[in-house]
PDB file of C-alpha atoms and ligand atoms in Angstrom:
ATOM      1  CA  UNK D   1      18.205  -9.287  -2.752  1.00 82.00           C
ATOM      2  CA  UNK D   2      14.737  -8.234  -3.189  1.00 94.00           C
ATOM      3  CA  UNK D   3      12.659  -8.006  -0.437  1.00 97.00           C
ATOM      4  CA  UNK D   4       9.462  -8.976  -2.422  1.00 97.00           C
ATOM      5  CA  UNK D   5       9.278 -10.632  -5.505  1.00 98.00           C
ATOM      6  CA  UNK D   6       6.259 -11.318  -7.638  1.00 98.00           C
ATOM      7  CA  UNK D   7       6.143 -13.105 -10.880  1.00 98.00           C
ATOM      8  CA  UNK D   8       4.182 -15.122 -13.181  1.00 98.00           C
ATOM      9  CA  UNK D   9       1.577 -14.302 -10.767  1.00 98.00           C
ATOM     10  CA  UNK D  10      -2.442 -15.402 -11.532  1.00 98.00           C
ATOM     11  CA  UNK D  11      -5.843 -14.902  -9.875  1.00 98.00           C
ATOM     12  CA  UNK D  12      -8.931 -15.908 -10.494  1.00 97.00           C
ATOM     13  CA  UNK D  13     -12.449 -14.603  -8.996  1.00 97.00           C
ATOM     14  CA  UNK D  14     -14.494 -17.821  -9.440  1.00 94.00           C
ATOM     15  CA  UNK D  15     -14.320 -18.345 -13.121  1.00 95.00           C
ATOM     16  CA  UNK D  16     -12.980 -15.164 -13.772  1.00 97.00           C
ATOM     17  CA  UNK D  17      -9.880 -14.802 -14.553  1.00 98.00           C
ATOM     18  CA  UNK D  18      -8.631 -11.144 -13.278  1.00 98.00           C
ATOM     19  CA  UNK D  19      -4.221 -11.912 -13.040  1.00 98.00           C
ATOM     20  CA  UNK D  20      -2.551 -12.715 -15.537  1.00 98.00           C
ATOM     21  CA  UNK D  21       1.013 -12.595 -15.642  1.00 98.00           C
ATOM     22  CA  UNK D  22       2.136  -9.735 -12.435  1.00 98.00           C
ATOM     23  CA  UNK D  23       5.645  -9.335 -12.354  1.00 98.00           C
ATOM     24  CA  UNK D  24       7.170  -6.865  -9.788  1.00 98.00           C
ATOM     25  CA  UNK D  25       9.802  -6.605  -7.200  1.00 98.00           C
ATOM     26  CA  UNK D  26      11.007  -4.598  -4.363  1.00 98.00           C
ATOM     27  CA  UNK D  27      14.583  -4.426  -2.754  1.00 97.00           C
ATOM     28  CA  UNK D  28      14.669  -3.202   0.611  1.00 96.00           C
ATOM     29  CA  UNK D  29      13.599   0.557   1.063  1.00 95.00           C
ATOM     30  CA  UNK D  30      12.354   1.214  -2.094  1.00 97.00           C
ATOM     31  CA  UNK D  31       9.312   2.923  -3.168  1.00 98.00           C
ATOM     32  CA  UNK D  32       7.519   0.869  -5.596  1.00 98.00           C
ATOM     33  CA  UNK D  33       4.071   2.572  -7.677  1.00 98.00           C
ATOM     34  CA  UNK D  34       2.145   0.278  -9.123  1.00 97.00           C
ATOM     35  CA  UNK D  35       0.231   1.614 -11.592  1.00 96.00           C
ATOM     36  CA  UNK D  36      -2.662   0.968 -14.198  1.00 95.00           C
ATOM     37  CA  UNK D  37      -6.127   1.730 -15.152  1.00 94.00           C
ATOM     38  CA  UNK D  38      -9.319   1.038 -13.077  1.00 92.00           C
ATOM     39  CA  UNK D  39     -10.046  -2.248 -12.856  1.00 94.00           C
ATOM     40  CA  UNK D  40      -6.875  -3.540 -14.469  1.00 96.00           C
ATOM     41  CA  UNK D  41      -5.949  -5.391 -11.200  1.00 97.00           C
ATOM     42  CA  UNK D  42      -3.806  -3.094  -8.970  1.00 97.00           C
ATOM     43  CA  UNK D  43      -5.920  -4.062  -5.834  1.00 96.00           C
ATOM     44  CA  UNK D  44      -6.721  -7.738  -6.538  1.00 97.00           C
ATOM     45  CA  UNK D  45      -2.484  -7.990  -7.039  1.00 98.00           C
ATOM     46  CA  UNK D  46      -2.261  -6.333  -3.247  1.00 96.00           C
ATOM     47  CA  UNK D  47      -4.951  -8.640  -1.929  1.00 95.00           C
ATOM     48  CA  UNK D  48      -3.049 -11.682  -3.517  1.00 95.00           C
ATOM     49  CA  UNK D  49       0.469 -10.277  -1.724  1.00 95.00           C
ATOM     50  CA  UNK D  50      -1.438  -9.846   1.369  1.00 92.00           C
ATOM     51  CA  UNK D  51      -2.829 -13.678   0.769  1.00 91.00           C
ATOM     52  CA  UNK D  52      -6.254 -12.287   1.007  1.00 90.00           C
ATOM     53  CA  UNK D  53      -7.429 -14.440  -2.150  1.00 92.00           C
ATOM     54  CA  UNK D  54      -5.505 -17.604  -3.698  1.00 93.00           C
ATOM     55  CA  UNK D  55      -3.328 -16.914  -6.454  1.00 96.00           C
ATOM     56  CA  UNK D  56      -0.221 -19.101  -8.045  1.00 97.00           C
ATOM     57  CA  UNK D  57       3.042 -18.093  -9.479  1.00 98.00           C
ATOM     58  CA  UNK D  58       6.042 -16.662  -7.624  1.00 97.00           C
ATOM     59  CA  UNK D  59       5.389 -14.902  -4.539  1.00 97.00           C
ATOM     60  CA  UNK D  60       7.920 -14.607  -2.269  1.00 97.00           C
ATOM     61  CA  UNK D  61       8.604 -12.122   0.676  1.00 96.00           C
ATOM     62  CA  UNK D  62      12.178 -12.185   2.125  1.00 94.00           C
ATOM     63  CA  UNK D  63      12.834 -15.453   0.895  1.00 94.00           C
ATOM     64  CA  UNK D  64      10.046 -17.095   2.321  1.00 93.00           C
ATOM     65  CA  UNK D  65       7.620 -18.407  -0.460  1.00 94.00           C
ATOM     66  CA  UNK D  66       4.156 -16.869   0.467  1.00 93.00           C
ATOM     67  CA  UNK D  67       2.201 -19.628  -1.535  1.00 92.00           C
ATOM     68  CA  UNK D  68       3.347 -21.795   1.163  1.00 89.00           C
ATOM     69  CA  UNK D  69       2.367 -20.125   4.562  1.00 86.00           C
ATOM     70  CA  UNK D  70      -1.546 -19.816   5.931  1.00 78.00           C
ATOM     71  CA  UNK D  71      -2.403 -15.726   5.419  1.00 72.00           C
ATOM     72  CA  UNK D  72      -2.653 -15.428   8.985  1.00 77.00           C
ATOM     73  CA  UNK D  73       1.659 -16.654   9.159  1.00 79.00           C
ATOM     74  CA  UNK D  74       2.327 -14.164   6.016  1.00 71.00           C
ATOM     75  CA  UNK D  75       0.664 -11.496   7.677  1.00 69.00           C
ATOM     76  CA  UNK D  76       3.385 -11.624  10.499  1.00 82.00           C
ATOM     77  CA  UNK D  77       6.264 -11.685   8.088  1.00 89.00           C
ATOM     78  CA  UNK D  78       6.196  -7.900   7.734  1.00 92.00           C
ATOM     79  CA  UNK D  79       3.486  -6.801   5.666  1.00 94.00           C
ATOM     80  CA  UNK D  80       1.616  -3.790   6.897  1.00 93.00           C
ATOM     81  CA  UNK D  81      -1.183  -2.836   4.469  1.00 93.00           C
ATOM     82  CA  UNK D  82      -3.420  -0.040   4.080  1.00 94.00           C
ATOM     83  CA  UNK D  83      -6.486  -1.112   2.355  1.00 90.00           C
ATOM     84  CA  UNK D  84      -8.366   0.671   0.018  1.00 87.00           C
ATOM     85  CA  UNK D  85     -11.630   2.392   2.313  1.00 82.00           C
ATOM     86  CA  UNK D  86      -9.349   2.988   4.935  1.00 74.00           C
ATOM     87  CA  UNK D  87     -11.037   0.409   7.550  1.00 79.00           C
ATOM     88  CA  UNK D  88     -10.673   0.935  11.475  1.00 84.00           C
ATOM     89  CA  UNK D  89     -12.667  -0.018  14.524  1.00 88.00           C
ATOM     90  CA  UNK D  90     -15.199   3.185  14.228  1.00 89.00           C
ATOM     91  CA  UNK D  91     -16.143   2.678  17.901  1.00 92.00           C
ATOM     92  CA  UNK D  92     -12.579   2.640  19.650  1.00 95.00           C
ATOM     93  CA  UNK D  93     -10.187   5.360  20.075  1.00 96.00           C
ATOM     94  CA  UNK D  94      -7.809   6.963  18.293  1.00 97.00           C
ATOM     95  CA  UNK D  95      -5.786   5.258  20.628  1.00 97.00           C
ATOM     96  CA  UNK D  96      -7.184   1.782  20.996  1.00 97.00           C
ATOM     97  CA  UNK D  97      -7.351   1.502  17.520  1.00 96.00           C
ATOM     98  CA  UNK D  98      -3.147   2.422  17.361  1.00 97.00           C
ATOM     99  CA  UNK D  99      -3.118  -0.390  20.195  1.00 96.00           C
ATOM    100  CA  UNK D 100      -4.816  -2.742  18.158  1.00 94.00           C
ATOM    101  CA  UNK D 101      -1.977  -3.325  15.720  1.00 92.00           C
ATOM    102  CA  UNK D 102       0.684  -2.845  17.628  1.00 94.00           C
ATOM    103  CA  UNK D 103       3.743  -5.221  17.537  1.00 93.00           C
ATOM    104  CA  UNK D 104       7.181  -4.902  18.786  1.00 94.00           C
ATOM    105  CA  UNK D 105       9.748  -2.516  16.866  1.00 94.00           C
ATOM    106  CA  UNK D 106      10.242   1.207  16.086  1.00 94.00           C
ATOM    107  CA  UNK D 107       7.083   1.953  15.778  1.00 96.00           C
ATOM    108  CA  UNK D 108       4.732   3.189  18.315  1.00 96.00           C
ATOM    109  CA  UNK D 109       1.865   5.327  19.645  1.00 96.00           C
ATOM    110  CA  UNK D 110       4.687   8.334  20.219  1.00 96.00           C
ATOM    111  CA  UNK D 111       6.222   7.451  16.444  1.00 97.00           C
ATOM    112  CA  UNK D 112       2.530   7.728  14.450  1.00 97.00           C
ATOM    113  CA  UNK D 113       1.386  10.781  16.506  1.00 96.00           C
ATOM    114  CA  UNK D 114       4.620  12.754  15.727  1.00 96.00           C
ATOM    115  CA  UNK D 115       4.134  11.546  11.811  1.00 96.00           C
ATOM    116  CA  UNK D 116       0.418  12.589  12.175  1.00 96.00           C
ATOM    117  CA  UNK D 117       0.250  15.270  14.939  1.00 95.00           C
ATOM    118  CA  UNK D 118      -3.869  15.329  14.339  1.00 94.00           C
ATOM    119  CA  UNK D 119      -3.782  11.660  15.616  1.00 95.00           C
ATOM    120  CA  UNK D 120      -2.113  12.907  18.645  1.00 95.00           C
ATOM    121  CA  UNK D 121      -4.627  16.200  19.076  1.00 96.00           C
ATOM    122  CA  UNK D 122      -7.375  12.754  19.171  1.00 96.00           C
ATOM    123  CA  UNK D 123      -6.436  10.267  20.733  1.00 94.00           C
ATOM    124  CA  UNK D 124      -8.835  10.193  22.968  1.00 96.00           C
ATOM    125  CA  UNK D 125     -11.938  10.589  20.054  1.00 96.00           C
ATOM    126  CA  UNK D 126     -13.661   7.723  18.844  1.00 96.00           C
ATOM    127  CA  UNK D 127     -12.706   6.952  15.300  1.00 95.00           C
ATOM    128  CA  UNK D 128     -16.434   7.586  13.663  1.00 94.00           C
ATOM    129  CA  UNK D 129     -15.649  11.437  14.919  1.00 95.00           C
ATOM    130  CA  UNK D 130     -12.957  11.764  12.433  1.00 95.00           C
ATOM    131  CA  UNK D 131     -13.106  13.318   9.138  1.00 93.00           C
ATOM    132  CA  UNK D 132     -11.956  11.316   6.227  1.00 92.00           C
ATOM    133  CA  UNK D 133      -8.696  12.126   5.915  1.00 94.00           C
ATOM    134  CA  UNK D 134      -7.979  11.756   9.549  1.00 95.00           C
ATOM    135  CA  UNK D 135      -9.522   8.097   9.275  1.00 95.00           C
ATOM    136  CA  UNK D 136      -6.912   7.833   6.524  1.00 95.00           C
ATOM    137  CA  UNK D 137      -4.304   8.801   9.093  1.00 96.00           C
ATOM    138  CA  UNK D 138      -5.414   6.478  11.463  1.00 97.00           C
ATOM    139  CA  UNK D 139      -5.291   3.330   8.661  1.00 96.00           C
ATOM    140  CA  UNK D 140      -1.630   4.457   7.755  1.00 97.00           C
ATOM    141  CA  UNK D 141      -0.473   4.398  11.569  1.00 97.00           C
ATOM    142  CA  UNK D 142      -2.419   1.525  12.280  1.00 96.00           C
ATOM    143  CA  UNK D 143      -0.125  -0.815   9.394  1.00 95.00           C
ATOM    144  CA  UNK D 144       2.613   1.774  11.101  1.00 97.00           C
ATOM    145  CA  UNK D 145       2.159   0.071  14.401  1.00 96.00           C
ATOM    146  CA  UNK D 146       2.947  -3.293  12.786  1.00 94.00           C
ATOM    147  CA  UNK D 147       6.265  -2.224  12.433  1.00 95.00           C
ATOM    148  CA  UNK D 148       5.872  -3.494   8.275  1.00 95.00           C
ATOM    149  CA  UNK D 149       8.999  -3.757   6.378  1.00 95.00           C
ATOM    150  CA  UNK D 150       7.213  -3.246   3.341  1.00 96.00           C
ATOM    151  CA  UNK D 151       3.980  -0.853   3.574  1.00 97.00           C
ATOM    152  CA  UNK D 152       1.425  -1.169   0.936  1.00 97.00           C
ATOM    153  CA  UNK D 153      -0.681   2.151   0.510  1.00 97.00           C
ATOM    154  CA  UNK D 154      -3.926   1.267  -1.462  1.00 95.00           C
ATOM    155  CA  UNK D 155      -4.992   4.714  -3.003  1.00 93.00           C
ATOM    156  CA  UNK D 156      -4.067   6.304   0.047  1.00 91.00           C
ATOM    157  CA  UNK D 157      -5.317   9.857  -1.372  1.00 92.00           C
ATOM    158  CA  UNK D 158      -8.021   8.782  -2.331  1.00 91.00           C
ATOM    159  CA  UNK D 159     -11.051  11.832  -2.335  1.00 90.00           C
ATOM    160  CA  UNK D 160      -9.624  14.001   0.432  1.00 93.00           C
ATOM    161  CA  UNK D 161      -9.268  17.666   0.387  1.00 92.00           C
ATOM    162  CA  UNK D 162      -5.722  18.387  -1.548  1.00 93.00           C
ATOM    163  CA  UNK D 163      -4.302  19.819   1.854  1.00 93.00           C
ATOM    164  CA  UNK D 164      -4.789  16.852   3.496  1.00 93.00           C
ATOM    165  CA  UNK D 165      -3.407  14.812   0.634  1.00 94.00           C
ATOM    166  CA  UNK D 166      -0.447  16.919   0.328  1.00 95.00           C
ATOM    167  CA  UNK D 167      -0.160  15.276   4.347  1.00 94.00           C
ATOM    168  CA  UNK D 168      -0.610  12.321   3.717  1.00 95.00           C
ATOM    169  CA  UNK D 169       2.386  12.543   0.657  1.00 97.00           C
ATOM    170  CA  UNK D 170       4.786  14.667   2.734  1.00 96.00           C
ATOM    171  CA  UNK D 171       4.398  11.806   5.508  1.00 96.00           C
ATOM    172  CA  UNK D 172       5.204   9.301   2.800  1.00 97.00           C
ATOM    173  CA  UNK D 173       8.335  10.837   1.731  1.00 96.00           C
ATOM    174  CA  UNK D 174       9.642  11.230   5.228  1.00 96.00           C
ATOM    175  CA  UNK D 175       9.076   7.009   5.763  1.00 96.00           C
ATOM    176  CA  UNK D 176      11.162   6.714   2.486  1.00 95.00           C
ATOM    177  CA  UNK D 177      13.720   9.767   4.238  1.00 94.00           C
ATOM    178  CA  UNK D 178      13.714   8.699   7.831  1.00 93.00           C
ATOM    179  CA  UNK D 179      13.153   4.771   8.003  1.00 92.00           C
ATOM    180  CA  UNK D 180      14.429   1.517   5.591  1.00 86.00           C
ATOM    181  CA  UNK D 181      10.700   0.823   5.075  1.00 95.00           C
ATOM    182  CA  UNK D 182      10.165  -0.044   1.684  1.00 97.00           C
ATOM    183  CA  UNK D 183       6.376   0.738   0.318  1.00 98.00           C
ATOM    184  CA  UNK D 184       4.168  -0.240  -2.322  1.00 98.00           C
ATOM    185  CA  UNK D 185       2.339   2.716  -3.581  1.00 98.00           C
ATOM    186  CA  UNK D 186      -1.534   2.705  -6.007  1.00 96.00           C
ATOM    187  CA  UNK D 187      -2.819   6.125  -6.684  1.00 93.00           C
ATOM    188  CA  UNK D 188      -4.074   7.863  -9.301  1.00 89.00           C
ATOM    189  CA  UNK D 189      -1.954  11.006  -9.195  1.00 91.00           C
ATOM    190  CA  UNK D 190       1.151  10.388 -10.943  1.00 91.00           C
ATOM    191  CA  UNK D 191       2.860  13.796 -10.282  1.00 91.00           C
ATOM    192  CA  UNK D 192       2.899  12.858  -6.677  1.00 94.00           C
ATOM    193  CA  UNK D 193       4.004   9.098  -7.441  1.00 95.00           C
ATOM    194  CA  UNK D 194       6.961  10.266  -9.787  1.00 95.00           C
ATOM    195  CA  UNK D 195       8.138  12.369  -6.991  1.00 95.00           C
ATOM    196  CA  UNK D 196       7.885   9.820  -4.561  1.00 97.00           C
ATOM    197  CA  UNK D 197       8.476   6.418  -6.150  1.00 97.00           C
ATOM    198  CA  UNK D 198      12.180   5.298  -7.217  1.00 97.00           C
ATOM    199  CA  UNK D 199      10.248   2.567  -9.600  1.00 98.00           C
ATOM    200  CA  UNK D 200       6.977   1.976 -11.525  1.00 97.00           C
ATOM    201  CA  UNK D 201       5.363  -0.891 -12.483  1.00 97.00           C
ATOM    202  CA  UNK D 202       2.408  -0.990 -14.485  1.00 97.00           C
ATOM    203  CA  UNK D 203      -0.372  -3.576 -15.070  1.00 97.00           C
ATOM    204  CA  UNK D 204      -2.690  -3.955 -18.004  1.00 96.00           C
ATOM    205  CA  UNK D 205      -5.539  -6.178 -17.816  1.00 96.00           C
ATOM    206  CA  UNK D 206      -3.824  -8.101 -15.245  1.00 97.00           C
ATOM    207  CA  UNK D 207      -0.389  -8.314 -16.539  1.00 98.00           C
ATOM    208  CA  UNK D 208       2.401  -5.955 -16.190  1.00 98.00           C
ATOM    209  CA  UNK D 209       3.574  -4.332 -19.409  1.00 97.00           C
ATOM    210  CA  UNK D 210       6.056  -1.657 -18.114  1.00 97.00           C
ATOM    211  CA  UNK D 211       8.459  -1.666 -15.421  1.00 97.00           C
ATOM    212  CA  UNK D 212      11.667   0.294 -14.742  1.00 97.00           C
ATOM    213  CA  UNK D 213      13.268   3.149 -12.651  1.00 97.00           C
ATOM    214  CA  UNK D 214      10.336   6.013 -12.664  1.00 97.00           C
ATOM    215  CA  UNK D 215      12.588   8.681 -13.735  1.00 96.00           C
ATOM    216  CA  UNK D 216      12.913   6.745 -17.100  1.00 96.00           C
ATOM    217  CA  UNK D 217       8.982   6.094 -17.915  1.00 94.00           C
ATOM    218  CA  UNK D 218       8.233   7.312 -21.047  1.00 92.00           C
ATOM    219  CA  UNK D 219       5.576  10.237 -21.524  1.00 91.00           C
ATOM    220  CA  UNK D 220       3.764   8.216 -24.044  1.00 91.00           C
ATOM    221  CA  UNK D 221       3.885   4.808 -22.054  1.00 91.00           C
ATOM    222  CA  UNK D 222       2.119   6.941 -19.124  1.00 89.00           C
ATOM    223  CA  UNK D 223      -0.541   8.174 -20.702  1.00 89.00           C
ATOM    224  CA  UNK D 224      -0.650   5.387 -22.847  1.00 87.00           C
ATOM    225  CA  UNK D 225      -1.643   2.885 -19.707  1.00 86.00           C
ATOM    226  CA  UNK D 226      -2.413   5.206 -16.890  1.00 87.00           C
ATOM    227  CA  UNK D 227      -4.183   7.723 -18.888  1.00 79.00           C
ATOM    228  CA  UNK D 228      -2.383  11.071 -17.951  1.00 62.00           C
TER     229      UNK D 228
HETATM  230  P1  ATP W   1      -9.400   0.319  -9.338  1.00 80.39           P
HETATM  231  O1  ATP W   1      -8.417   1.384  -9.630  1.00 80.39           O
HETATM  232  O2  ATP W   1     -10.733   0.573  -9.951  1.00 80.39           O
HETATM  233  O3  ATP W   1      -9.466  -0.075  -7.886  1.00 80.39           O
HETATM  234  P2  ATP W   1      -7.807  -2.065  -9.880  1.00 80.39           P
HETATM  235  O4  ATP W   1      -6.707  -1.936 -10.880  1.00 80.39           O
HETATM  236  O5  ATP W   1      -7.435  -2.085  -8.457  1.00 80.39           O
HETATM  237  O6  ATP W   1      -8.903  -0.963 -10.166  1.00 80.39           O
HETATM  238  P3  ATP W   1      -9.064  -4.583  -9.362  1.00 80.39           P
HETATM  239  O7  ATP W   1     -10.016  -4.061  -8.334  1.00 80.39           O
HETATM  240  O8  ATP W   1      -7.923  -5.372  -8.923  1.00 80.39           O
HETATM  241  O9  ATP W   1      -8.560  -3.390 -10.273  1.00 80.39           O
HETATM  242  O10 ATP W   1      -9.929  -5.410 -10.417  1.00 80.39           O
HETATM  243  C1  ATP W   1      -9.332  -6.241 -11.434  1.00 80.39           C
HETATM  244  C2  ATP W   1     -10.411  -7.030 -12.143  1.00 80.39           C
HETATM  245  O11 ATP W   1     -10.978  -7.977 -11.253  1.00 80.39           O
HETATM  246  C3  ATP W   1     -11.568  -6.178 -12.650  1.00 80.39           C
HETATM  247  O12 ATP W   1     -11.975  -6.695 -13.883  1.00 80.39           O
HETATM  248  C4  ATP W   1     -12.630  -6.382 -11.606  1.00 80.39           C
HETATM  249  O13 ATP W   1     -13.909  -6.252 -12.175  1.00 80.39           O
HETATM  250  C5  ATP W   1     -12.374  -7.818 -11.151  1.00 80.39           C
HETATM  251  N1  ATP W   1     -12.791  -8.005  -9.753  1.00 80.39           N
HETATM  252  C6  ATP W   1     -12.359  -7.289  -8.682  1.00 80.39           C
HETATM  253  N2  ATP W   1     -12.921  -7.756  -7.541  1.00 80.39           N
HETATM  254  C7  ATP W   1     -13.731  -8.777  -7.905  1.00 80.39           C
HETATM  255  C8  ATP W   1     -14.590  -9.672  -7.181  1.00 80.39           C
HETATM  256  N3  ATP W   1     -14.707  -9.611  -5.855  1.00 80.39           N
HETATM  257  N4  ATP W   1     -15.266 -10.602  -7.903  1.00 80.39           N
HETATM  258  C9  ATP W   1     -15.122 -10.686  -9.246  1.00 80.39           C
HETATM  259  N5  ATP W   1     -14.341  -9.885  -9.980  1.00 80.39           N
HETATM  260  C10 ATP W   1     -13.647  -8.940  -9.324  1.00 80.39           C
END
């Protein structure tokens, strides 16, 4: 059964109509890239899975159709995300800010610091001392501390240095290695992605027009809709 399962799904921004027709679906523990352009609607499709903005369609997360639960009950179901601009408190803690999230499961302060020992070397800094990619850290064990069954990485990568990407990917494929999380994956490196991601959907001016196992996307489908 798949753990999420998108389709048919619409948005609109006002009178502007920005989803089409998303179709996508994850089964348990799978890494999912969802892939497209700028602007073609990767991030408006998270925020509508995250029930940040209305949509219709099919939405449904472990069998429980999202259309019909306020955000703030989908938000509980399991869905950690990690929004694009890597928000945290900039005034608490390292800490305090891991505390913030926390709910019950495998996942705690002791977990995220071992996946991110520079988290650990700061816990006691306030989160404006970071550097970027440390803040990016701190937004991927935040949705960590939620215990998510599906993670949703929002260009994760995004303009850090490439050592601290390379990090941030390594600590990706040990979540895939090490736990049953599954996680929804936007970036715009797809040499990374293809090594990481089992599938690949991709979305075109708000509806998807390729999906299927990533080992089997075709050279001139990638560069035809991703641009590489
Ligand atoms: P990027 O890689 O640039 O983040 P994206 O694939 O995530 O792109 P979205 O940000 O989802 O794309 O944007 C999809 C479409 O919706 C675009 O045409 C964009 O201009 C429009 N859009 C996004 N946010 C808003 C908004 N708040 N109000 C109106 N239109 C918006």
């Amino acid at each position: 059964m798949s753990l999420l399962e998108i389709s048919g799904l619409s948005l609109s921004y006002g009178s502007s109509q920005a989803l089409f027709d998303v179709n996508l679906e994850i089964a348990p523990g799978e890494v999912v890239a969802l892939m497209g352009r700028n602007g073609m609607g990767k991030t408006t499709t998270v925020k509508a899975i995250c029930r940040m903005l209305p949509s219709q369609g099919r939405l449904v997360f472990d069998g429980q159709d999202l259309h019909r639960l306020p955000s703030h009950k989908a938000a509980r179901l399991g869905i950690g995300l990690v929004p694009e601009g890597r928000r945290c408190f900039r005034d608490l803690t390292v800490r305090e800010n891991l505390l913030a999230t926390a709910r019950p499961g495998d996942w705690g302060l002791e977990e995220v610091e071992a996946l991110f020992p520079r988290l650990g070397e700061r816990d006691s800094q306030r989160a404006a001392s970071l550097s970027g990619g440390e803040q990016q850290m701190l937004a991927i064990g935040r949705a960590l501390m939620t215990n998510p069954r599906l993670l949703i990485l929002d260009e994760a990568t995004e303009g850090l240095a490439p050592i601290i990407r390379q990090e941030i990917w390594a600590a990706i494929a040990r979540l895939k290695r090490d736990t049953g999380m599954a996680i929804l994956l936007i970036d715009k490196t797809l040499r990374e992605l293809q090594q990481v991601s089992d599938k690949a959907v991709i979305i075109e001016r708000g509806k998807t027009v390729w999906s299927g196992d990533m080992a089997a996307l075709p050279a001139d489908v990638s560069e035809r809709y991703v641009g590489v």
